[in-house]
PDB file of C-alpha atoms and ligand atoms in Angstrom:
ATOM      1  CA  MET A1477     153.392 -77.181 -52.272  1.00  0.00           C
ATOM      2  CA  GLU A1478     155.949 -74.937 -53.861  1.00  0.00           C
ATOM      3  CA  SER A1479     157.228 -77.765 -56.149  1.00  0.00           C
ATOM      4  CA  PHE A1480     153.560 -78.585 -57.311  1.00  0.00           C
ATOM      5  CA  ILE A1481     153.340 -74.792 -58.167  1.00  0.00           C
ATOM      6  CA  GLU A1482     156.534 -74.887 -59.903  1.00  0.00           C
ATOM      7  CA  GLU A1483     155.423 -78.014 -61.963  1.00  0.00           C
ATOM      8  CA  VAL A1484     151.993 -76.388 -62.885  1.00  0.00           C
ATOM      9  CA  ARG A1485     154.056 -73.069 -63.886  1.00  0.00           C
ATOM     10  CA  GLY A1486     156.166 -75.098 -66.019  1.00  0.00           C
ATOM     11  CA  ARG A1487     153.382 -76.879 -67.720  1.00  0.00           C
ATOM     12  CA  LEU A1488     151.465 -73.846 -68.356  1.00  0.00           C
ATOM     13  CA  SER A1489     154.519 -72.097 -69.988  1.00  0.00           C
ATOM     14  CA  THR A1490     154.832 -74.785 -72.533  1.00  0.00           C
ATOM     15  CA  ALA A1491     151.077 -75.734 -73.032  1.00  0.00           C
ATOM     16  CA  SER A1492     149.913 -74.848 -76.535  1.00  0.00           C
ATOM     17  CA  ARG A1493     146.152 -75.045 -75.281  1.00  0.00           C
ATOM     18  CA  VAL A1494     144.908 -74.123 -71.865  1.00  0.00           C
ATOM     19  CA  THR A1495     141.319 -74.442 -70.673  1.00  0.00           C
ATOM     20  CA  VAL A1496     140.210 -73.033 -67.223  1.00  0.00           C
ATOM     21  CA  LEU A1497     137.151 -73.587 -65.448  1.00  0.00           C
ATOM     22  CA  THR A1498     136.011 -71.262 -62.677  1.00  0.00           C
ATOM     23  CA  GLY A1499     133.332 -71.184 -60.136  1.00  0.00           C
ATOM     24  CA  ALA A1500     131.940 -68.905 -57.422  1.00  0.00           C
ATOM     25  CA  GLY A1501     135.167 -69.490 -55.181  1.00  0.00           C
ATOM     26  CA  ILE A1502     137.332 -67.336 -57.566  1.00  0.00           C
ATOM     27  CA  SER A1503     134.999 -64.404 -56.844  1.00  0.00           C
ATOM     28  CA  ALA A1504     134.796 -65.195 -53.075  1.00  0.00           C
ATOM     29  CA  ASP A1505     138.245 -63.336 -52.901  1.00  0.00           C
ATOM     30  CA  SER A1506     136.231 -60.308 -54.437  1.00  0.00           C
ATOM     31  CA  GLY A1507     133.990 -60.439 -51.462  1.00  0.00           C
ATOM     32  CA  ILE A1508     131.004 -62.270 -53.357  1.00  0.00           C
ATOM     33  CA  PRO A1509     129.714 -64.944 -51.289  1.00  0.00           C
ATOM     34  CA  THR A1510     129.437 -68.419 -52.944  1.00  0.00           C
ATOM     35  CA  PHE A1511     126.081 -70.229 -52.769  1.00  0.00           C
ATOM     36  CA  ARG A1512     127.139 -72.903 -50.259  1.00  0.00           C
ATOM     37  CA  GLY A1513     129.160 -70.638 -47.920  1.00  0.00           C
ATOM     38  CA  PRO A1514     127.952 -69.236 -44.739  1.00  0.00           C
ATOM     39  CA  GLU A1515     127.058 -65.766 -46.448  1.00  0.00           C
ATOM     40  CA  GLY A1516     125.266 -67.382 -49.275  1.00  0.00           C
ATOM     41  CA  LEU A1517     121.837 -66.965 -47.451  1.00  0.00           C
ATOM     42  CA  TRP A1518     119.329 -64.212 -48.147  1.00  0.00           C
ATOM     43  CA  LYS A1519     116.447 -63.582 -45.842  1.00  0.00           C
ATOM     44  CA  ASN A1520     116.687 -67.226 -44.877  1.00  0.00           C
ATOM     45  CA  PHE A1521     116.215 -68.432 -48.359  1.00  0.00           C
ATOM     46  CA  ARG A1522     118.811 -70.945 -49.815  1.00  0.00           C
ATOM     47  CA  ALA A1523     119.858 -69.872 -53.484  1.00  0.00           C
ATOM     48  CA  GLU A1524     118.939 -73.349 -54.751  1.00  0.00           C
ATOM     49  CA  ASP A1525     115.403 -72.343 -53.632  1.00  0.00           C
ATOM     50  CA  LEU A1526     115.307 -69.061 -55.729  1.00  0.00           C
ATOM     51  CA  ALA A1527     117.458 -69.524 -58.743  1.00  0.00           C
ATOM     52  CA  THR A1528     114.739 -71.851 -60.309  1.00  0.00           C
ATOM     53  CA  PRO A1529     112.152 -71.315 -63.176  1.00  0.00           C
ATOM     54  CA  GLU A1530     109.480 -72.711 -60.448  1.00  0.00           C
ATOM     55  CA  ALA A1531     110.424 -69.999 -58.016  1.00  0.00           C
ATOM     56  CA  PHE A1532     110.130 -67.420 -60.595  1.00  0.00           C
ATOM     57  CA  GLU A1533     106.677 -68.698 -61.772  1.00  0.00           C
ATOM     58  CA  ARG A1534     105.512 -68.666 -58.249  1.00  0.00           C
ATOM     59  CA  ASP A1535     106.826 -65.456 -57.184  1.00  0.00           C
ATOM     60  CA  PRO A1536     108.586 -63.323 -59.659  1.00  0.00           C
ATOM     61  CA  LYS A1537     108.803 -60.314 -57.309  1.00  0.00           C
ATOM     62  CA  LEU A1538     110.668 -62.443 -54.687  1.00  0.00           C
ATOM     63  CA  VAL A1539     113.167 -63.885 -57.178  1.00  0.00           C
ATOM     64  CA  TRP A1540     113.619 -60.088 -58.527  1.00  0.00           C
ATOM     65  CA  GLU A1541     114.203 -58.792 -55.009  1.00  0.00           C
ATOM     66  CA  TRP A1542     117.127 -61.476 -54.539  1.00  0.00           C
ATOM     67  CA  TYR A1543     118.570 -60.446 -57.760  1.00  0.00           C
ATOM     68  CA  ASN A1544     118.491 -56.772 -56.893  1.00  0.00           C
ATOM     69  CA  TRP A1545     120.317 -57.843 -53.766  1.00  0.00           C
ATOM     70  CA  ARG A1546     122.851 -59.710 -55.612  1.00  0.00           C
ATOM     71  CA  ARG A1547     123.165 -57.072 -58.167  1.00  0.00           C
ATOM     72  CA  GLU A1548     123.763 -54.308 -55.412  1.00  0.00           C
ATOM     73  CA  LEU A1549     126.199 -56.672 -53.840  1.00  0.00           C
ATOM     74  CA  ILE A1550     128.218 -57.430 -57.007  1.00  0.00           C
ATOM     75  CA  ALA A1551     128.188 -53.957 -58.404  1.00  0.00           C
ATOM     76  CA  ALA A1552     130.440 -52.839 -55.618  1.00  0.00           C
ATOM     77  CA  LYS A1553     132.975 -55.701 -56.199  1.00  0.00           C
ATOM     78  CA  GLU A1554     136.245 -55.737 -58.163  1.00  0.00           C
ATOM     79  CA  PRO A1555     138.133 -58.349 -60.115  1.00  0.00           C
ATOM     80  CA  ASN A1556     140.939 -59.751 -57.662  1.00  0.00           C
ATOM     81  CA  PRO A1557     144.543 -60.981 -58.442  1.00  0.00           C
ATOM     82  CA  ALA A1558     143.300 -64.339 -59.513  1.00  0.00           C
ATOM     83  CA  HIS A1559     141.055 -62.844 -62.112  1.00  0.00           C
ATOM     84  CA  ARG A1560     143.918 -60.736 -63.256  1.00  0.00           C
ATOM     85  CA  ALA A1561     146.541 -63.407 -63.260  1.00  0.00           C
ATOM     86  CA  LEU A1562     144.097 -65.404 -65.780  1.00  0.00           C
ATOM     87  CA  VAL A1563     144.456 -62.317 -68.042  1.00  0.00           C
ATOM     88  CA  LYS A1564     148.093 -62.582 -68.116  1.00  0.00           C
ATOM     89  CA  ILE A1565     148.202 -66.309 -68.714  1.00  0.00           C
ATOM     90  CA  GLU A1566     145.795 -65.544 -71.719  1.00  0.00           C
ATOM     91  CA  SER A1567     147.910 -62.854 -73.065  1.00  0.00           C
ATOM     92  CA  GLY A1568     151.091 -65.040 -72.613  1.00  0.00           C
ATOM     93  CA  MET A1569     149.360 -67.702 -74.481  1.00  0.00           C
ATOM     94  CA  GLU A1570     148.250 -65.602 -77.121  1.00  0.00           C
ATOM     95  CA  ALA A1571     151.775 -63.923 -77.750  1.00  0.00           C
ATOM     96  CA  ARG A1572     153.108 -67.486 -78.571  1.00  0.00           C
ATOM     97  CA  GLN A1573     150.190 -68.549 -80.652  1.00  0.00           C
ATOM     98  CA  GLY A1574     148.603 -70.802 -78.077  1.00  0.00           C
ATOM     99  CA  ARG A1575     144.899 -71.216 -77.308  1.00  0.00           C
ATOM    100  CA  PHE A1576     143.308 -70.144 -74.169  1.00  0.00           C
ATOM    101  CA  ARG A1577     139.558 -70.727 -73.308  1.00  0.00           C
ATOM    102  CA  LEU A1578     137.954 -69.709 -69.986  1.00  0.00           C
ATOM    103  CA  LEU A1579     134.753 -71.438 -69.034  1.00  0.00           C
ATOM    104  CA  THR A1580     132.999 -69.823 -65.993  1.00  0.00           C
ATOM    105  CA  GLN A1581     130.043 -70.717 -64.087  1.00  0.00           C
ATOM    106  CA  ASN A1582     129.946 -67.177 -62.517  1.00  0.00           C
ATOM    107  CA  VAL A1583     127.388 -64.729 -63.627  1.00  0.00           C
ATOM    108  CA  ASP A1584     129.118 -61.608 -62.203  1.00  0.00           C
ATOM    109  CA  GLY A1585     131.044 -60.487 -65.178  1.00  0.00           C
ATOM    110  CA  LEU A1586     134.345 -60.083 -63.261  1.00  0.00           C
ATOM    111  CA  HIS A1587     136.492 -62.119 -65.688  1.00  0.00           C
ATOM    112  CA  GLY A1588     135.292 -59.744 -68.554  1.00  0.00           C
ATOM    113  CA  ARG A1589     136.027 -56.465 -66.395  1.00  0.00           C
ATOM    114  CA  ALA A1590     139.423 -57.812 -65.570  1.00  0.00           C
ATOM    115  CA  GLY A1591     140.109 -58.116 -69.230  1.00  0.00           C
ATOM    116  CA  SER A1592     139.743 -61.754 -70.208  1.00  0.00           C
ATOM    117  CA  ARG A1593     138.747 -62.328 -73.681  1.00  0.00           C
ATOM    118  CA  ASN A1594     137.930 -65.781 -74.541  1.00  0.00           C
ATOM    119  CA  VAL A1595     135.234 -66.450 -71.916  1.00  0.00           C
ATOM    120  CA  ILE A1596     132.374 -68.572 -72.139  1.00  0.00           C
ATOM    121  CA  GLU A1597     129.709 -67.539 -69.422  1.00  0.00           C
ATOM    122  CA  LEU A1598     128.045 -70.738 -68.971  1.00  0.00           C
ATOM    123  CA  HIS A1599     125.424 -69.757 -66.695  1.00  0.00           C
ATOM    124  CA  GLY A1600     124.597 -66.490 -68.149  1.00  0.00           C
ATOM    125  CA  ASN A1601     125.332 -62.925 -66.700  1.00  0.00           C
ATOM    126  CA  ILE A1602     123.527 -60.984 -64.027  1.00  0.00           C
ATOM    127  CA  TRP A1603     123.863 -57.789 -65.912  1.00  0.00           C
ATOM    128  CA  LYS A1604     121.428 -58.896 -68.681  1.00  0.00           C
ATOM    129  CA  VAL A1605     117.895 -59.540 -68.789  1.00  0.00           C
ATOM    130  CA  ARG A1606     115.705 -61.670 -71.079  1.00  0.00           C
ATOM    131  CA  CYS A1607     112.022 -61.130 -72.168  1.00  0.00           C
ATOM    132  CA  THR A1608     109.725 -64.019 -71.026  1.00  0.00           C
ATOM    133  CA  GLY A1609     107.412 -63.322 -74.048  1.00  0.00           C
ATOM    134  CA  CYS A1610     109.808 -62.301 -77.036  1.00  0.00           C
ATOM    135  CA  GLY A1611     113.129 -63.767 -75.803  1.00  0.00           C
ATOM    136  CA  THR A1612     115.195 -60.505 -76.487  1.00  0.00           C
ATOM    137  CA  VAL A1613     118.303 -60.400 -74.403  1.00  0.00           C
ATOM    138  CA  THR A1614     119.423 -56.892 -73.336  1.00  0.00           C
ATOM    139  CA  GLU A1615     122.085 -55.334 -71.152  1.00  0.00           C
ATOM    140  CA  ASP A1616     120.559 -53.798 -67.861  1.00  0.00           C
ATOM    141  CA  ARG A1617     122.712 -52.525 -65.116  1.00  0.00           C
ATOM    142  CA  ARG A1618     120.139 -50.843 -63.085  1.00  0.00           C
ATOM    143  CA  VAL A1619     120.569 -51.240 -59.357  1.00  0.00           C
ATOM    144  CA  PRO A1620     117.900 -51.774 -58.401  1.00  0.00           C
ATOM    145  CA  ILE A1621     115.777 -52.888 -61.309  1.00  0.00           C
ATOM    146  CA  PRO A1622     112.241 -51.563 -60.904  1.00  0.00           C
ATOM    147  CA  ILE A1623     110.243 -54.628 -60.121  1.00  0.00           C
ATOM    148  CA  PRO A1624     108.792 -56.441 -61.828  1.00  0.00           C
ATOM    149  CA  PRO A1625     110.790 -55.269 -64.986  1.00  0.00           C
ATOM    150  CA  HIS A1626     108.807 -55.234 -68.406  1.00  0.00           C
ATOM    151  CA  CYS A1627     110.143 -55.596 -72.018  1.00  0.00           C
ATOM    152  CA  ALA A1628     110.306 -52.395 -74.051  1.00  0.00           C
ATOM    153  CA  SER A1629     109.166 -54.022 -77.191  1.00  0.00           C
ATOM    154  CA  CYS A1630     106.364 -56.503 -76.215  1.00  0.00           C
ATOM    155  CA  GLY A1631     105.591 -55.503 -72.571  1.00  0.00           C
ATOM    156  CA  LYS A1632     105.927 -58.946 -70.942  1.00  0.00           C
ATOM    157  CA  MET A1633     108.015 -59.745 -67.961  1.00  0.00           C
ATOM    158  CA  LEU A1634     111.847 -59.720 -68.052  1.00  0.00           C
ATOM    159  CA  ARG A1635     113.677 -62.346 -66.245  1.00  0.00           C
ATOM    160  CA  PRO A1636     117.455 -62.592 -65.297  1.00  0.00           C
ATOM    161  CA  HIS A1637     119.542 -63.904 -68.319  1.00  0.00           C
ATOM    162  CA  ILE A1638     120.855 -66.676 -66.157  1.00  0.00           C
ATOM    163  CA  VAL A1639     120.737 -70.367 -66.368  1.00  0.00           C
ATOM    164  CA  TRP A1640     118.610 -71.512 -63.467  1.00  0.00           C
ATOM    165  CA  PHE A1641     118.868 -74.740 -61.622  1.00  0.00           C
ATOM    166  CA  GLY A1642     116.991 -77.355 -63.713  1.00  0.00           C
ATOM    167  CA  GLU A1643     117.392 -75.218 -66.924  1.00  0.00           C
ATOM    168  CA  SER A1644     119.854 -76.572 -69.788  1.00  0.00           C
ATOM    169  CA  LEU A1645     122.833 -74.660 -70.803  1.00  0.00           C
ATOM    170  CA  ASP A1646     122.933 -72.990 -74.165  1.00  0.00           C
ATOM    171  CA  PRO A1647     123.838 -75.758 -76.571  1.00  0.00           C
ATOM    172  CA  ARG A1648     126.371 -73.649 -78.302  1.00  0.00           C
ATOM    173  CA  ASP A1649     128.120 -72.773 -75.155  1.00  0.00           C
ATOM    174  CA  MET A1650     127.996 -76.567 -74.332  1.00  0.00           C
ATOM    175  CA  ASP A1651     129.542 -77.359 -77.714  1.00  0.00           C
ATOM    176  CA  ARG A1652     132.283 -74.675 -77.326  1.00  0.00           C
ATOM    177  CA  ALA A1653     133.012 -75.977 -73.805  1.00  0.00           C
ATOM    178  CA  VAL A1654     133.389 -79.691 -74.778  1.00  0.00           C
ATOM    179  CA  GLU A1655     135.524 -78.640 -77.668  1.00  0.00           C
ATOM    180  CA  ALA A1656     137.863 -76.584 -75.287  1.00  0.00           C
ATOM    181  CA  LEU A1657     137.994 -79.586 -72.821  1.00  0.00           C
ATOM    182  CA  GLU A1658     138.686 -82.055 -75.357  1.00  0.00           C
ATOM    183  CA  ASN A1659     141.575 -80.359 -76.875  1.00  0.00           C
ATOM    184  CA  CYS A1660     143.507 -78.892 -74.075  1.00  0.00           C
ATOM    185  CA  ASP A1661     146.967 -79.766 -72.830  1.00  0.00           C
ATOM    186  CA  VAL A1662     146.471 -78.223 -69.343  1.00  0.00           C
ATOM    187  CA  MET A1663     143.188 -77.632 -67.413  1.00  0.00           C
ATOM    188  CA  LEU A1664     142.784 -75.663 -64.365  1.00  0.00           C
ATOM    189  CA  VAL A1665     139.806 -75.942 -62.262  1.00  0.00           C
ATOM    190  CA  ILE A1666     139.329 -72.887 -59.840  1.00  0.00           C
ATOM    191  CA  GLY A1667     136.748 -72.388 -57.058  1.00  0.00           C
ATOM    192  CA  THR A1668     134.161 -74.759 -58.088  1.00  0.00           C
ATOM    193  CA  SER A1669     132.620 -77.413 -55.923  1.00  0.00           C
ATOM    194  CA  GLY A1670     131.969 -79.926 -58.625  1.00  0.00           C
ATOM    195  CA  VAL A1671     128.262 -80.435 -57.490  1.00  0.00           C
ATOM    196  CA  VAL A1672     126.562 -78.271 -60.362  1.00  0.00           C
ATOM    197  CA  GLN A1673     126.092 -80.172 -63.368  1.00  0.00           C
ATOM    198  CA  PRO A1674     127.178 -80.382 -66.196  1.00  0.00           C
ATOM    199  CA  ALA A1675     130.287 -78.275 -65.024  1.00  0.00           C
ATOM    200  CA  ALA A1676     130.962 -81.030 -62.432  1.00  0.00           C
ATOM    201  CA  THR A1677     131.969 -83.581 -65.153  1.00  0.00           C
ATOM    202  CA  PHE A1678     134.216 -81.029 -67.203  1.00  0.00           C
ATOM    203  CA  ALA A1679     137.566 -82.015 -65.200  1.00  0.00           C
ATOM    204  CA  SER A1680     137.054 -85.651 -66.137  1.00  0.00           C
ATOM    205  CA  THR A1681     136.251 -84.975 -69.760  1.00  0.00           C
ATOM    206  CA  ALA A1682     139.515 -82.933 -70.120  1.00  0.00           C
ATOM    207  CA  ARG A1683     141.498 -85.805 -68.005  1.00  0.00           C
ATOM    208  CA  GLY A1684     140.009 -88.405 -70.279  1.00  0.00           C
ATOM    209  CA  ALA A1685     141.201 -86.631 -73.263  1.00  0.00           C
ATOM    210  CA  GLY A1686     144.616 -86.558 -72.119  1.00  0.00           C
ATOM    211  CA  ALA A1687     144.804 -83.170 -70.248  1.00  0.00           C
ATOM    212  CA  PHE A1688     146.858 -82.435 -67.040  1.00  0.00           C
ATOM    213  CA  VAL A1689     144.099 -81.335 -64.775  1.00  0.00           C
ATOM    214  CA  VAL A1690     145.021 -78.920 -61.654  1.00  0.00           C
ATOM    215  CA  GLU A1691     142.481 -77.976 -59.021  1.00  0.00           C
ATOM    216  CA  ILE A1692     142.640 -74.788 -56.858  1.00  0.00           C
ATOM    217  CA  ASN A1693     140.339 -74.834 -53.954  1.00  0.00           C
ATOM    218  CA  PRO A1694     140.809 -74.683 -50.345  1.00  0.00           C
ATOM    219  CA  ASP A1695     138.803 -77.788 -49.978  1.00  0.00           C
ATOM    220  CA  ALA A1696     138.813 -81.126 -51.720  1.00  0.00           C
ATOM    221  CA  SER A1697     136.580 -81.159 -54.806  1.00  0.00           C
ATOM    222  CA  SER A1698     137.398 -82.624 -58.179  1.00  0.00           C
ATOM    223  CA  SER A1699     138.711 -86.054 -58.052  1.00  0.00           C
ATOM    224  CA  ALA A1700     139.864 -85.928 -61.589  1.00  0.00           C
ATOM    225  CA  ALA A1701     142.891 -83.423 -60.872  1.00  0.00           C
ATOM    226  CA  GLN A1702     146.394 -84.930 -60.921  1.00  0.00           C
ATOM    227  CA  ILE A1703     147.444 -82.004 -58.754  1.00  0.00           C
ATOM    228  CA  ALA A1704     145.326 -80.283 -56.109  1.00  0.00           C
ATOM    229  CA  LEU A1705     146.623 -76.787 -54.865  1.00  0.00           C
ATOM    230  CA  ARG A1706     144.936 -76.227 -51.702  1.00  0.00           C
ATOM    231  CA  GLY A1707     144.322 -72.592 -51.129  1.00  0.00           C
ATOM    232  CA  ARG A1708     142.638 -69.431 -51.884  1.00  0.00           C
ATOM    233  CA  ALA A1709     142.260 -68.701 -55.579  1.00  0.00           C
ATOM    234  CA  ALA A1710     143.876 -64.955 -55.103  1.00  0.00           C
ATOM    235  CA  GLU A1711     146.857 -66.521 -53.333  1.00  0.00           C
ATOM    236  CA  ILE A1712     147.536 -69.324 -55.728  1.00  0.00           C
ATOM    237  CA  VAL A1713     146.534 -68.314 -59.089  1.00  0.00           C
ATOM    238  CA  PRO A1714     149.158 -65.346 -59.323  1.00  0.00           C
ATOM    239  CA  GLN A1715     151.848 -67.730 -58.393  1.00  0.00           C
ATOM    240  CA  LEU A1716     151.172 -69.726 -61.615  1.00  0.00           C
ATOM    241  CA  VAL A1717     151.984 -66.916 -63.935  1.00  0.00           C
TER     242      VAL A1717
HETATM  243  P1  NAD B1168     129.917 -73.382 -54.874  1.00  0.00           P
HETATM  244  O1  NAD B1168     129.268 -72.272 -54.245  1.00  0.00           O
HETATM  245  O2  NAD B1168     129.017 -74.559 -55.160  1.00  0.00           O
HETATM  246  O3  NAD B1168     131.366 -73.641 -54.535  1.00  0.00           O
HETATM  247  C1  NAD B1168     132.146 -72.670 -54.466  1.00  0.00           C
HETATM  248  C2  NAD B1168     133.484 -73.485 -54.448  1.00  0.00           C
HETATM  249  O4  NAD B1168     134.668 -72.528 -54.128  1.00  0.00           O
HETATM  250  C3  NAD B1168     133.664 -74.527 -53.237  1.00  0.00           C
HETATM  251  O5  NAD B1168     134.351 -75.678 -53.513  1.00  0.00           O
HETATM  252  C4  NAD B1168     134.654 -73.824 -52.288  1.00  0.00           C
HETATM  253  O6  NAD B1168     135.385 -74.449 -51.610  1.00  0.00           O
HETATM  254  C5  NAD B1168     135.411 -73.058 -53.127  1.00  0.00           C
HETATM  255  N1  NAD B1168     136.261 -71.602 -52.728  1.00  0.00           N
HETATM  256  C6  NAD B1168     135.569 -70.920 -51.570  1.00  0.00           C
HETATM  257  N2  NAD B1168     136.491 -69.900 -51.570  1.00  0.00           N
HETATM  258  C7  NAD B1168     137.531 -70.076 -52.307  1.00  0.00           C
HETATM  259  C8  NAD B1168     138.569 -69.244 -52.637  1.00  0.00           C
HETATM  260  N3  NAD B1168     138.988 -68.153 -51.902  1.00  0.00           N
HETATM  261  N4  NAD B1168     139.370 -69.654 -53.729  1.00  0.00           N
HETATM  262  C9  NAD B1168     139.085 -70.832 -54.321  1.00  0.00           C
HETATM  263  N5  NAD B1168     138.019 -71.633 -54.132  1.00  0.00           N
HETATM  264  C10 NAD B1168     137.302 -71.159 -53.123  1.00  0.00           C
HETATM  265  O7  NAD B1168     129.911 -72.609 -56.369  1.00  0.00           O
HETATM  266  P2  NAD B1168     130.039 -73.183 -57.961  1.00  0.00           P
HETATM  267  O8  NAD B1168     130.787 -74.511 -58.000  1.00  0.00           O
HETATM  268  O9  NAD B1168     130.680 -72.193 -58.650  1.00  0.00           O
HETATM  269  O10 NAD B1168     128.572 -73.590 -58.482  1.00  0.00           O
HETATM  270  C11 NAD B1168     127.341 -72.861 -57.825  1.00  0.00           C
HETATM  271  C12 NAD B1168     126.463 -72.071 -58.838  1.00  0.00           C
HETATM  272  O11 NAD B1168     126.245 -70.745 -58.254  1.00  0.00           O
HETATM  273  C13 NAD B1168     127.054 -71.711 -60.265  1.00  0.00           C
HETATM  274  O12 NAD B1168     125.911 -72.164 -61.159  1.00  0.00           O
HETATM  275  C14 NAD B1168     127.146 -70.240 -60.214  1.00  0.00           C
HETATM  276  O13 NAD B1168     126.513 -69.757 -61.440  1.00  0.00           O
HETATM  277  C15 NAD B1168     126.575 -69.633 -59.089  1.00  0.00           C
HETATM  278  N6  NAD B1168     127.105 -68.615 -58.325  1.00  0.00           N
HETATM  279  C16 NAD B1168     127.724 -67.586 -58.957  1.00  0.00           C
HETATM  280  C17 NAD B1168     128.572 -66.730 -58.123  1.00  0.00           C
HETATM  281  C18 NAD B1168     129.112 -65.547 -58.904  1.00  0.00           C
HETATM  282  O14 NAD B1168     128.931 -65.197 -60.122  1.00  0.00           O
HETATM  283  N7  NAD B1168     130.260 -64.853 -58.234  1.00  0.00           N
HETATM  284  C19 NAD B1168     128.568 -66.649 -56.866  1.00  0.00           C
HETATM  285  C20 NAD B1168     127.788 -67.602 -56.194  1.00  0.00           C
HETATM  286  C21 NAD B1168     127.038 -68.417 -57.102  1.00  0.00           C
HETATM  287 ZN1   ZN B1169     109.565 -58.819 -75.168  1.00  0.00          ZN
END
């Protein structure tokens, strides 16, 4: 393990372009449950049955109640050493004119709070709402949000500004992500199960374009990685700086 960590540290220190993909696992060390972990359940509902456009159409109040529960849970949490280590890697890259891109599937906003700058939030942000009528996106940090919330300009119902299961990513985010994957020397894949598309294919895209892919996860996930560092993000990522 120690020699693998040394190798990754060495590669990061000479890379000119680094791309990182993070998933719920990096925030698990901040105390935010992953969807598939034992604490991912809410009132016996699975996240996959609530984070969908069909669920919102059927019962918007139920979906908003679930988001209020998640907002309350996330509001109390702080970035952990893994989030902070990524900020250090980014600053180090910038100091030597390198390029750093952080793609995250997380909606908790913890990368931004830690100080990361080049973040693409592929699945949106739990602190933003979008009008189902006029499409306006606004920040709304109320916990709880009064249910159901309505748009200040057109009066239609608001929904979380989140990419739900079955919905497509913003094409501009997708383009930026693919560009970052096809043009990196090193890719870190941290705390993602690789079952949610399209992020699941990101590691092989980078590997196919010649990147050295490193996975950090306590369990096996991405088969595209040359090196798998088995362990918790908050323990492993700081050692890569
Ligand atoms: P996932 O729940 O499917 O998988 C989490 C992965 O993290 C697993 O592979 C697990 O082995 C790993 N993991 C668990 N603890 C870890 C740790 N301490 N360090 C490193 N890895 C650890 O999550 P996903 O693949 O990110 O995708 C599920 C979807 O859930 C995403 O769309 C995301 O938007 C959403 N989600 C977001 C949050 C958040 O914003 N914090 C939380 C839960 C789910
Ligand atoms: Zn509106």
